[in-house]
Amino acid sequence: MRILLCEDDSLIGSGIKTWLKPRGFETDWVKDGAQAYAALPCAPYDAVILDLGLPSLDGLEVLRRWRRDGRTEPVLILTARDELSERVRGLNTGADDYLVKPFEPEELEARLRALSRRSSGRPSPVIRCGGVILDQGSRMVQSGGQAVPMTAREFRLCEILMSGAGRTIPKNLIEEKMGDLDEDASPNSIEVLIHRLRRKLGQGFIKTVRGIGYTVPKDQGA
Amino acid sequence: MKLRSAALAVSSSIRALARRCLGSLKARLLLFCLALALLLSLAAVAAAALHLHHETSKYFDTVQLAFARQLAAWDPGEAGAAFHQKLPDLKKYRSHGHYDGDALSFAVFSRDGTLLLSDGRKGRRIVFDDKGSGFRDARLRDDDDKWRVLWIDSGDGARRIAVAQEIEFRSDLIFGILQSQLLILAAFALALCAGLFIVISRAMRPLGALKSELSSRRPGDERPLEARGLPSEILPLADELNSFFKKSGAMMRRERSFVSDAAHELRTPLAGLVLQSRIAADPSCAESDRRDALEAIVTGARRCSNLVRQLLTLSRLDDLDSRVRSSDAIHGMSRGSARFKDLVQRALLESADAIEKKHLKVESSFKDGGLVIDDGYPEMAFVLARNLVENACRYSLPGGFVRISSDPSSLMVENACRRYGKSDRARLGERFFRPAGQQEEGSGLGLSIARAAAAIHCMNFEIALEDGPGPDEATFTASARLRS
């Protein structure tokens, strides 16, 4: 999952980014309201974490502008203010969830996954495509009833492909979804990852659509 | 011993009862009115008794005189001394008055003391007295009671006439009249008490309603008490209570807001600490990330501790300020001379790192030795100096200036800073307020603390922001000036 994190506090920002990284999240971190507003259209984010007390542009104003521009990405508000009126105001402005500081990182992770699932119309964290089962909660992949060990990036790619089963996922979209601002998400590295996944899940599991991208055929999917 | 302890127990019970009874305004009023009515009644009865005694004495003396005169006109002739034995029995008239001789007895003597005529039993016992005329108190023969006896001579001087009346008969009559008066007065007192009880109960009803309203009131409730129907004597009390509710409500609102803001301010670094400590303990995170997390925990803990220190300082200053305002005693805070030249130097030393890091140009001038407060709180005076200097150094633009100037009545700190929007300008100095775009980490309490520290030293605190020479430059000024 690719997340846009809008948080001005370095202790929290770096903490969320570091915590989510080994759990299959690619996080782009911005520390300013204006930057946050500009960053959302730049990549296909699965969810946004938005702090309300952002410098230069208030978090709620950023959210209001996103919704006005027609952005539909799920937004989780992260704030120290826990009054009912604040929560209601945040949700009425267009937020999808609300988390009050301090929070347990597992809860943040679970809420982000739930937001992403809901926005893509999948209520269950388990995705089945033929004999392959991917559990977003436990981050486990099984093939033919056997657990398949995967690195974080392999799991992420598998998750992107299986989430769009039956559709062709363009290469550049994969790059963007995989891409962290600090990580290498070049076409070559994606091909290397596809090669590894085919070895682990079977050569016929992922099909190449020449010149466009990759697909997990629906007849093999759920 | 047993008797003594029983007596003590009874007396303490009575005292407790009296205390409980007299604790009530209604009981006090009733008791007071009752006692007053009793005293007045007794005084009235005493005055009436004296008057009655005088008047009845005059009346009975008149009766005795009239009767004596009638007797003096009587000529016994041949009736002789046995006449008195033929007097009628008056027992059948007992319901109409006294029928025996106590009411009025008489005797008629010849000059030599021979009893010529008497009314019977009592009259016969009058002891003959041949000395002069007039009233005198005397005793009858074989009788211990005192009698008032009138002696006169008949017109021809041949007989001496005595008309006697028992003094106790007169007293009984006076007592009887007074007794009936007392009964009327007692009935009047009872009626008065009942009337007073009703009137006082009705008058006290608004107080009862006030009491119920006060007892059901929750802390922080600022609604004014219902003044309608309250007697004018209670209205000032209700007004004072309303004013108190308003003040205490405002104080509670301020405290709640302070605690709420403080809690929110602490939540952010606490959330950071939770996250970083979880990362440090998470084996799935990279070793370098875990090391960074440990460093971040130290930074976060320092931030928390700094924030807590600032909150405590502000809380102490608020307390000090309210004590100074109400002239309450301040304990645990040493008083003495505060020389701001020294305090500023100390504060600059503490901010040396920030000054060096930002390459700040620091200028200071102290006219006539600068501000000196002879009888202040040196610890809090340093808090004022440190917060102003620290604030200037923290928010100054890199390569900018920090200018400190002081004279015997003021301290002023200026620094170059970025420009702020109109709404941010208006909120500068508010508790926990950090302008948008502020990169430097601070609690948002520095200026509030400086303001509070100035207030306890009877100083006015002002801040100002003026546009600087550059397009995004401004000059921030904070000054504390002794009130004239």
PDB file of C-alpha atoms in Angstrom, chain B residues 141-357:
ATOM      1  CA  ARG B 141     -57.670  38.951 119.155  1.00  0.00           C
ATOM      2  CA  ASP B 142     -56.817  35.256 118.673  1.00  0.00           C
ATOM      3  CA  ASP B 143     -55.939  35.908 115.007  1.00  0.00           C
ATOM      4  CA  ASP B 144     -52.464  36.000 113.373  1.00  0.00           C
ATOM      5  CA  ASP B 145     -53.590  37.799 110.214  1.00  0.00           C
ATOM      6  CA  LYS B 146     -52.997  41.473 109.689  1.00  0.00           C
ATOM      7  CA  TRP B 147     -55.972  43.728 109.388  1.00  0.00           C
ATOM      8  CA  ARG B 148     -56.417  47.315 108.296  1.00  0.00           C
ATOM      9  CA  VAL B 149     -58.536  48.988 110.924  1.00  0.00           C
ATOM     10  CA  LEU B 150     -60.199  52.411 110.738  1.00  0.00           C
ATOM     11  CA  TRP B 151     -60.967  54.033 114.058  1.00  0.00           C
ATOM     12  CA  ILE B 152     -63.304  57.042 114.326  1.00  0.00           C
ATOM     13  CA  ASP B 153     -65.362  58.629 117.088  1.00  0.00           C
ATOM     14  CA  SER B 154     -69.089  59.135 116.740  1.00  0.00           C
ATOM     15  CA  GLY B 155     -70.255  62.702 116.274  1.00  0.00           C
ATOM     16  CA  ASP B 156     -71.101  63.107 120.013  1.00  0.00           C
ATOM     17  CA  GLY B 157     -67.845  61.391 121.027  1.00  0.00           C
ATOM     18  CA  ALA B 158     -69.705  58.783 123.049  1.00  0.00           C
ATOM     19  CA  ARG B 159     -68.708  55.814 120.896  1.00  0.00           C
ATOM     20  CA  ARG B 160     -65.611  54.595 119.118  1.00  0.00           C
ATOM     21  CA  ILE B 161     -66.223  52.880 115.821  1.00  0.00           C
ATOM     22  CA  ALA B 162     -63.827  50.411 114.247  1.00  0.00           C
ATOM     23  CA  VAL B 163     -64.187  49.113 110.670  1.00  0.00           C
ATOM     24  CA  ALA B 164     -61.615  46.431 109.818  1.00  0.00           C
ATOM     25  CA  GLN B 165     -60.646  44.580 106.707  1.00  0.00           C
ATOM     26  CA  GLU B 166     -58.171  41.707 106.427  1.00  0.00           C
ATOM     27  CA  ILE B 167     -55.144  42.775 104.362  1.00  0.00           C
ATOM     28  CA  GLU B 168     -54.955  39.303 102.802  1.00  0.00           C
ATOM     29  CA  PHE B 169     -58.473  39.832 101.463  1.00  0.00           C
ATOM     30  CA  ARG B 170     -57.207  42.853  99.550  1.00  0.00           C
ATOM     31  CA  SER B 171     -54.138  40.926  98.292  1.00  0.00           C
ATOM     32  CA  ASP B 172     -56.294  38.019  97.171  1.00  0.00           C
ATOM     33  CA  LEU B 173     -58.452  40.362  95.185  1.00  0.00           C
ATOM     34  CA  ILE B 174     -55.411  41.984  93.503  1.00  0.00           C
ATOM     35  CA  PHE B 175     -53.911  38.558  92.799  1.00  0.00           C
ATOM     36  CA  GLY B 176     -57.200  37.359  91.327  1.00  0.00           C
ATOM     37  CA  ILE B 177     -57.397  40.326  88.978  1.00  0.00           C
ATOM     38  CA  LEU B 178     -53.737  39.921  87.980  1.00  0.00           C
ATOM     39  CA  GLN B 179     -54.187  36.195  87.430  1.00  0.00           C
ATOM     40  CA  SER B 180     -56.954  36.770  84.948  1.00  0.00           C
ATOM     41  CA  GLN B 181     -54.831  39.448  83.229  1.00  0.00           C
ATOM     42  CA  LEU B 182     -51.874  37.043  83.053  1.00  0.00           C
ATOM     43  CA  LEU B 183     -54.034  34.381  81.457  1.00  0.00           C
ATOM     44  CA  ILE B 184     -55.142  36.840  78.801  1.00  0.00           C
ATOM     45  CA  LEU B 185     -51.532  37.884  78.207  1.00  0.00           C
ATOM     46  CA  ALA B 186     -50.365  34.253  77.956  1.00  0.00           C
ATOM     47  CA  ALA B 187     -53.063  33.571  75.400  1.00  0.00           C
ATOM     48  CA  PHE B 188     -51.973  36.702  73.566  1.00  0.00           C
ATOM     49  CA  ALA B 189     -48.301  35.563  73.661  1.00  0.00           C
ATOM     50  CA  LEU B 190     -49.244  32.161  72.266  1.00  0.00           C
ATOM     51  CA  ALA B 191     -51.233  33.754  69.471  1.00  0.00           C
ATOM     52  CA  LEU B 192     -48.317  36.107  68.822  1.00  0.00           C
ATOM     53  CA  CYS B 193     -45.899  33.152  68.601  1.00  0.00           C
ATOM     54  CA  ALA B 194     -48.157  31.299  66.202  1.00  0.00           C
ATOM     55  CA  GLY B 195     -48.499  34.433  64.070  1.00  0.00           C
ATOM     56  CA  LEU B 196     -44.783  35.061  64.166  1.00  0.00           C
ATOM     57  CA  PHE B 197     -44.076  31.446  63.249  1.00  0.00           C
ATOM     58  CA  ILE B 198     -46.277  31.735  60.178  1.00  0.00           C
ATOM     59  CA  VAL B 199     -44.861  35.125  59.157  1.00  0.00           C
ATOM     60  CA  ILE B 200     -41.242  34.072  59.698  1.00  0.00           C
ATOM     61  CA  SER B 201     -41.785  30.769  57.884  1.00  0.00           C
ATOM     62  CA  ARG B 202     -43.217  32.616  54.920  1.00  0.00           C
ATOM     63  CA  ALA B 203     -40.398  35.164  55.035  1.00  0.00           C
ATOM     64  CA  MET B 204     -37.814  32.380  55.192  1.00  0.00           C
ATOM     65  CA  ARG B 205     -39.270  30.443  52.259  1.00  0.00           C
ATOM     66  CA  PRO B 206     -37.085  32.232  49.645  1.00  0.00           C
ATOM     67  CA  LEU B 207     -34.049  31.337  51.760  1.00  0.00           C
ATOM     68  CA  GLY B 208     -35.108  27.681  51.717  1.00  0.00           C
ATOM     69  CA  ALA B 209     -35.484  27.831  47.943  1.00  0.00           C
ATOM     70  CA  LEU B 210     -32.068  29.484  47.725  1.00  0.00           C
ATOM     71  CA  LYS B 211     -30.588  26.714  49.869  1.00  0.00           C
ATOM     72  CA  SER B 212     -32.088  23.973  47.672  1.00  0.00           C
ATOM     73  CA  GLU B 213     -30.828  25.682  44.551  1.00  0.00           C
ATOM     74  CA  LEU B 214     -27.354  26.044  46.012  1.00  0.00           C
ATOM     75  CA  SER B 215     -27.202  22.443  47.233  1.00  0.00           C
ATOM     76  CA  SER B 216     -28.253  21.093  43.845  1.00  0.00           C
ATOM     77  CA  ARG B 217     -25.794  23.317  41.983  1.00  0.00           C
ATOM     78  CA  ARG B 218     -22.825  21.667  40.276  1.00  0.00           C
ATOM     79  CA  PRO B 219     -19.313  23.122  40.445  1.00  0.00           C
ATOM     80  CA  GLY B 220     -18.708  25.527  37.590  1.00  0.00           C
ATOM     81  CA  ASP B 221     -22.409  26.269  37.120  1.00  0.00           C
ATOM     82  CA  GLU B 222     -22.487  29.944  36.192  1.00  0.00           C
ATOM     83  CA  ARG B 223     -26.256  30.386  35.951  1.00  0.00           C
ATOM     84  CA  PRO B 224     -27.278  33.295  38.193  1.00  0.00           C
ATOM     85  CA  LEU B 225     -29.518  32.595  41.162  1.00  0.00           C
ATOM     86  CA  GLU B 226     -33.179  33.479  40.698  1.00  0.00           C
ATOM     87  CA  ALA B 227     -33.481  36.851  42.449  1.00  0.00           C
ATOM     88  CA  ARG B 228     -37.246  37.190  41.939  1.00  0.00           C
ATOM     89  CA  GLY B 229     -39.100  37.079  45.253  1.00  0.00           C
ATOM     90  CA  LEU B 230     -35.990  37.404  47.384  1.00  0.00           C
ATOM     91  CA  PRO B 231     -36.301  39.917  50.229  1.00  0.00           C
ATOM     92  CA  SER B 232     -34.194  43.025  49.862  1.00  0.00           C
ATOM     93  CA  GLU B 233     -32.002  41.918  52.786  1.00  0.00           C
ATOM     94  CA  ILE B 234     -30.998  38.750  50.900  1.00  0.00           C
ATOM     95  CA  LEU B 235     -30.631  40.324  47.453  1.00  0.00           C
ATOM     96  CA  PRO B 236     -27.080  41.648  48.057  1.00  0.00           C
ATOM     97  CA  LEU B 237     -26.052  38.140  49.154  1.00  0.00           C
ATOM     98  CA  ALA B 238     -27.562  36.650  45.993  1.00  0.00           C
ATOM     99  CA  ASP B 239     -25.801  39.301  43.896  1.00  0.00           C
ATOM    100  CA  GLU B 240     -22.487  38.489  45.554  1.00  0.00           C
ATOM    101  CA  LEU B 241     -23.062  34.778  45.018  1.00  0.00           C
ATOM    102  CA  ASN B 242     -23.877  35.374  41.348  1.00  0.00           C
ATOM    103  CA  SER B 243     -20.709  37.371  40.952  1.00  0.00           C
ATOM    104  CA  PHE B 244     -18.766  34.591  42.685  1.00  0.00           C
ATOM    105  CA  PHE B 245     -20.304  31.947  40.384  1.00  0.00           C
ATOM    106  CA  LYS B 246     -19.268  33.984  37.384  1.00  0.00           C
ATOM    107  CA  LYS B 247     -15.712  34.384  38.617  1.00  0.00           C
ATOM    108  CA  SER B 248     -15.279  30.773  39.697  1.00  0.00           C
ATOM    109  CA  GLY B 249     -16.859  29.584  36.432  1.00  0.00           C
ATOM    110  CA  ALA B 250     -14.420  31.668  34.414  1.00  0.00           C
ATOM    111  CA  MET B 251     -11.549  30.343  36.515  1.00  0.00           C
ATOM    112  CA  MET B 252     -12.683  26.758  36.031  1.00  0.00           C
ATOM    113  CA  ARG B 253     -13.057  27.342  32.290  1.00  0.00           C
ATOM    114  CA  ARG B 254      -9.519  28.721  32.166  1.00  0.00           C
ATOM    115  CA  GLU B 255      -8.188  25.785  34.157  1.00  0.00           C
ATOM    116  CA  ARG B 256     -10.079  23.246  32.053  1.00  0.00           C
ATOM    117  CA  SER B 257      -8.835  24.851  28.894  1.00  0.00           C
ATOM    118  CA  PHE B 258      -5.298  24.910  30.278  1.00  0.00           C
ATOM    119  CA  VAL B 259      -5.424  21.250  31.310  1.00  0.00           C
ATOM    120  CA  SER B 260      -6.994  20.292  27.985  1.00  0.00           C
ATOM    121  CA  ASP B 261      -4.391  22.224  26.013  1.00  0.00           C
ATOM    122  CA  ALA B 262      -1.616  20.800  28.162  1.00  0.00           C
ATOM    123  CA  ALA B 263      -2.937  17.268  27.607  1.00  0.00           C
ATOM    124  CA  HIS B 264      -3.085  17.830  23.858  1.00  0.00           C
ATOM    125  CA  GLU B 265       0.403  19.253  23.821  1.00  0.00           C
ATOM    126  CA  LEU B 266       1.710  16.227  25.697  1.00  0.00           C
ATOM    127  CA  ARG B 267      -0.119  13.772  23.455  1.00  0.00           C
ATOM    128  CA  THR B 268       1.996  14.491  20.400  1.00  0.00           C
ATOM    129  CA  PRO B 269       5.417  13.787  21.936  1.00  0.00           C
ATOM    130  CA  LEU B 270       3.881  10.861  23.837  1.00  0.00           C
ATOM    131  CA  ALA B 271       2.560   9.398  20.585  1.00  0.00           C
ATOM    132  CA  GLY B 272       6.033   9.827  19.132  1.00  0.00           C
ATOM    133  CA  LEU B 273       7.592   8.098  22.124  1.00  0.00           C
ATOM    134  CA  VAL B 274       5.155   5.173  21.870  1.00  0.00           C
ATOM    135  CA  LEU B 275       5.911   4.754  18.176  1.00  0.00           C
ATOM    136  CA  GLN B 276       9.657   5.031  18.524  1.00  0.00           C
ATOM    137  CA  SER B 277       9.798   2.654  21.483  1.00  0.00           C
ATOM    138  CA  ARG B 278       7.740   0.091  19.527  1.00  0.00           C
ATOM    139  CA  ILE B 279      10.143   0.453  16.603  1.00  0.00           C
ATOM    140  CA  ALA B 280      13.157   0.051  18.900  1.00  0.00           C
ATOM    141  CA  ALA B 281      11.682  -3.206  20.209  1.00  0.00           C
ATOM    142  CA  ASP B 282      10.503  -4.514  16.818  1.00  0.00           C
ATOM    143  CA  PRO B 283      12.853  -7.090  15.282  1.00  0.00           C
ATOM    144  CA  SER B 284      11.224  -6.682  11.865  1.00  0.00           C
ATOM    145  CA  CYS B 285      12.607  -3.143  11.637  1.00  0.00           C
ATOM    146  CA  ALA B 286      16.102  -2.567  10.288  1.00  0.00           C
ATOM    147  CA  GLU B 287      18.909  -2.310  12.813  1.00  0.00           C
ATOM    148  CA  SER B 288      19.690   1.271  11.739  1.00  0.00           C
ATOM    149  CA  ASP B 289      16.008   2.245  12.140  1.00  0.00           C
ATOM    150  CA  ARG B 290      15.972   0.768  15.641  1.00  0.00           C
ATOM    151  CA  ARG B 291      19.098   2.725  16.566  1.00  0.00           C
ATOM    152  CA  ASP B 292      17.516   5.914  15.186  1.00  0.00           C
ATOM    153  CA  ALA B 293      14.365   5.136  17.192  1.00  0.00           C
ATOM    154  CA  LEU B 294      16.396   4.948  20.405  1.00  0.00           C
ATOM    155  CA  GLU B 295      17.896   8.356  19.668  1.00  0.00           C
ATOM    156  CA  ALA B 296      14.431   9.690  18.858  1.00  0.00           C
ATOM    157  CA  ILE B 297      13.163   8.374  22.215  1.00  0.00           C
ATOM    158  CA  VAL B 298      15.837  10.419  24.000  1.00  0.00           C
ATOM    159  CA  THR B 299      14.877  13.512  21.962  1.00  0.00           C
ATOM    160  CA  GLY B 300      11.179  12.926  22.599  1.00  0.00           C
ATOM    161  CA  ALA B 301      11.694  12.414  26.320  1.00  0.00           C
ATOM    162  CA  ARG B 302      13.667  15.659  26.446  1.00  0.00           C
ATOM    163  CA  ARG B 303      10.858  17.427  24.604  1.00  0.00           C
ATOM    164  CA  CYS B 304       8.281  16.032  27.007  1.00  0.00           C
ATOM    165  CA  SER B 305      10.366  17.014  29.987  1.00  0.00           C
ATOM    166  CA  ASN B 306      10.815  20.531  28.603  1.00  0.00           C
ATOM    167  CA  LEU B 307       7.089  20.850  28.018  1.00  0.00           C
ATOM    168  CA  VAL B 308       6.291  19.589  31.510  1.00  0.00           C
ATOM    169  CA  ARG B 309       8.825  22.045  32.960  1.00  0.00           C
ATOM    170  CA  GLN B 310       7.177  24.895  31.057  1.00  0.00           C
ATOM    171  CA  LEU B 311       3.710  23.806  32.188  1.00  0.00           C
ATOM    172  CA  LEU B 312       4.802  23.607  35.803  1.00  0.00           C
ATOM    173  CA  THR B 313       6.452  27.025  35.608  1.00  0.00           C
ATOM    174  CA  LEU B 314       3.312  28.530  34.115  1.00  0.00           C
ATOM    175  CA  SER B 315       1.121  26.860  36.712  1.00  0.00           C
ATOM    176  CA  ARG B 316       3.348  28.168  39.535  1.00  0.00           C
ATOM    177  CA  LEU B 317       3.315  31.640  38.022  1.00  0.00           C
ATOM    178  CA  ASP B 318      -0.473  31.602  37.692  1.00  0.00           C
ATOM    179  CA  ASP B 319      -0.731  30.610  41.344  1.00  0.00           C
ATOM    180  CA  LEU B 320       1.761  33.302  42.346  1.00  0.00           C
ATOM    181  CA  ASP B 321      -0.096  35.893  40.314  1.00  0.00           C
ATOM    182  CA  SER B 322      -3.418  35.105  41.972  1.00  0.00           C
ATOM    183  CA  ARG B 323      -1.750  35.247  45.411  1.00  0.00           C
ATOM    184  CA  VAL B 324      -0.084  38.544  44.622  1.00  0.00           C
ATOM    185  CA  ARG B 325      -3.439  39.927  43.440  1.00  0.00           C
ATOM    186  CA  SER B 326      -5.236  38.779  46.581  1.00  0.00           C
ATOM    187  CA  SER B 327      -2.286  39.756  48.840  1.00  0.00           C
ATOM    188  CA  ASP B 328      -2.071  36.175  50.150  1.00  0.00           C
ATOM    189  CA  ALA B 329       1.079  34.903  51.799  1.00  0.00           C
ATOM    190  CA  ILE B 330       3.510  33.212  49.419  1.00  0.00           C
ATOM    191  CA  HIS B 331       5.448  30.349  50.897  1.00  0.00           C
ATOM    192  CA  GLY B 332       8.411  28.478  49.473  1.00  0.00           C
ATOM    193  CA  MET B 333       9.474  31.273  47.136  1.00  0.00           C
ATOM    194  CA  SER B 334      12.500  33.284  48.146  1.00  0.00           C
ATOM    195  CA  ARG B 335      12.314  37.031  47.722  1.00  0.00           C
ATOM    196  CA  GLY B 336      15.182  39.360  47.040  1.00  0.00           C
ATOM    197  CA  SER B 337      16.857  41.637  44.565  1.00  0.00           C
ATOM    198  CA  ALA B 338      16.735  40.766  40.847  1.00  0.00           C
ATOM    199  CA  ARG B 339      19.365  42.438  38.658  1.00  0.00           C
ATOM    200  CA  PHE B 340      18.351  41.899  35.047  1.00  0.00           C
ATOM    201  CA  LYS B 341      21.813  42.650  33.644  1.00  0.00           C
ATOM    202  CA  ASP B 342      23.091  39.503  35.377  1.00  0.00           C
ATOM    203  CA  LEU B 343      19.973  37.518  34.586  1.00  0.00           C
ATOM    204  CA  VAL B 344      20.183  38.344  30.863  1.00  0.00           C
ATOM    205  CA  GLN B 345      23.860  37.340  30.763  1.00  0.00           C
ATOM    206  CA  ARG B 346      22.928  34.021  32.357  1.00  0.00           C
ATOM    207  CA  ALA B 347      20.094  33.507  29.856  1.00  0.00           C
ATOM    208  CA  LEU B 348      22.406  34.306  26.931  1.00  0.00           C
ATOM    209  CA  LEU B 349      24.833  31.653  28.163  1.00  0.00           C
ATOM    210  CA  GLU B 350      21.999  29.116  28.188  1.00  0.00           C
ATOM    211  CA  SER B 351      21.101  30.040  24.599  1.00  0.00           C
ATOM    212  CA  ALA B 352      24.708  30.049  23.408  1.00  0.00           C
ATOM    213  CA  ASP B 353      24.195  26.937  21.225  1.00  0.00           C
ATOM    214  CA  ALA B 354      21.254  28.459  19.327  1.00  0.00           C
ATOM    215  CA  ILE B 355      23.143  31.762  18.928  1.00  0.00           C
ATOM    216  CA  GLU B 356      26.157  29.984  17.473  1.00  0.00           C
ATOM    217  CA  LYS B 357      24.132  27.630  15.287  1.00  0.00           C
TER     218      LYS B 357
END
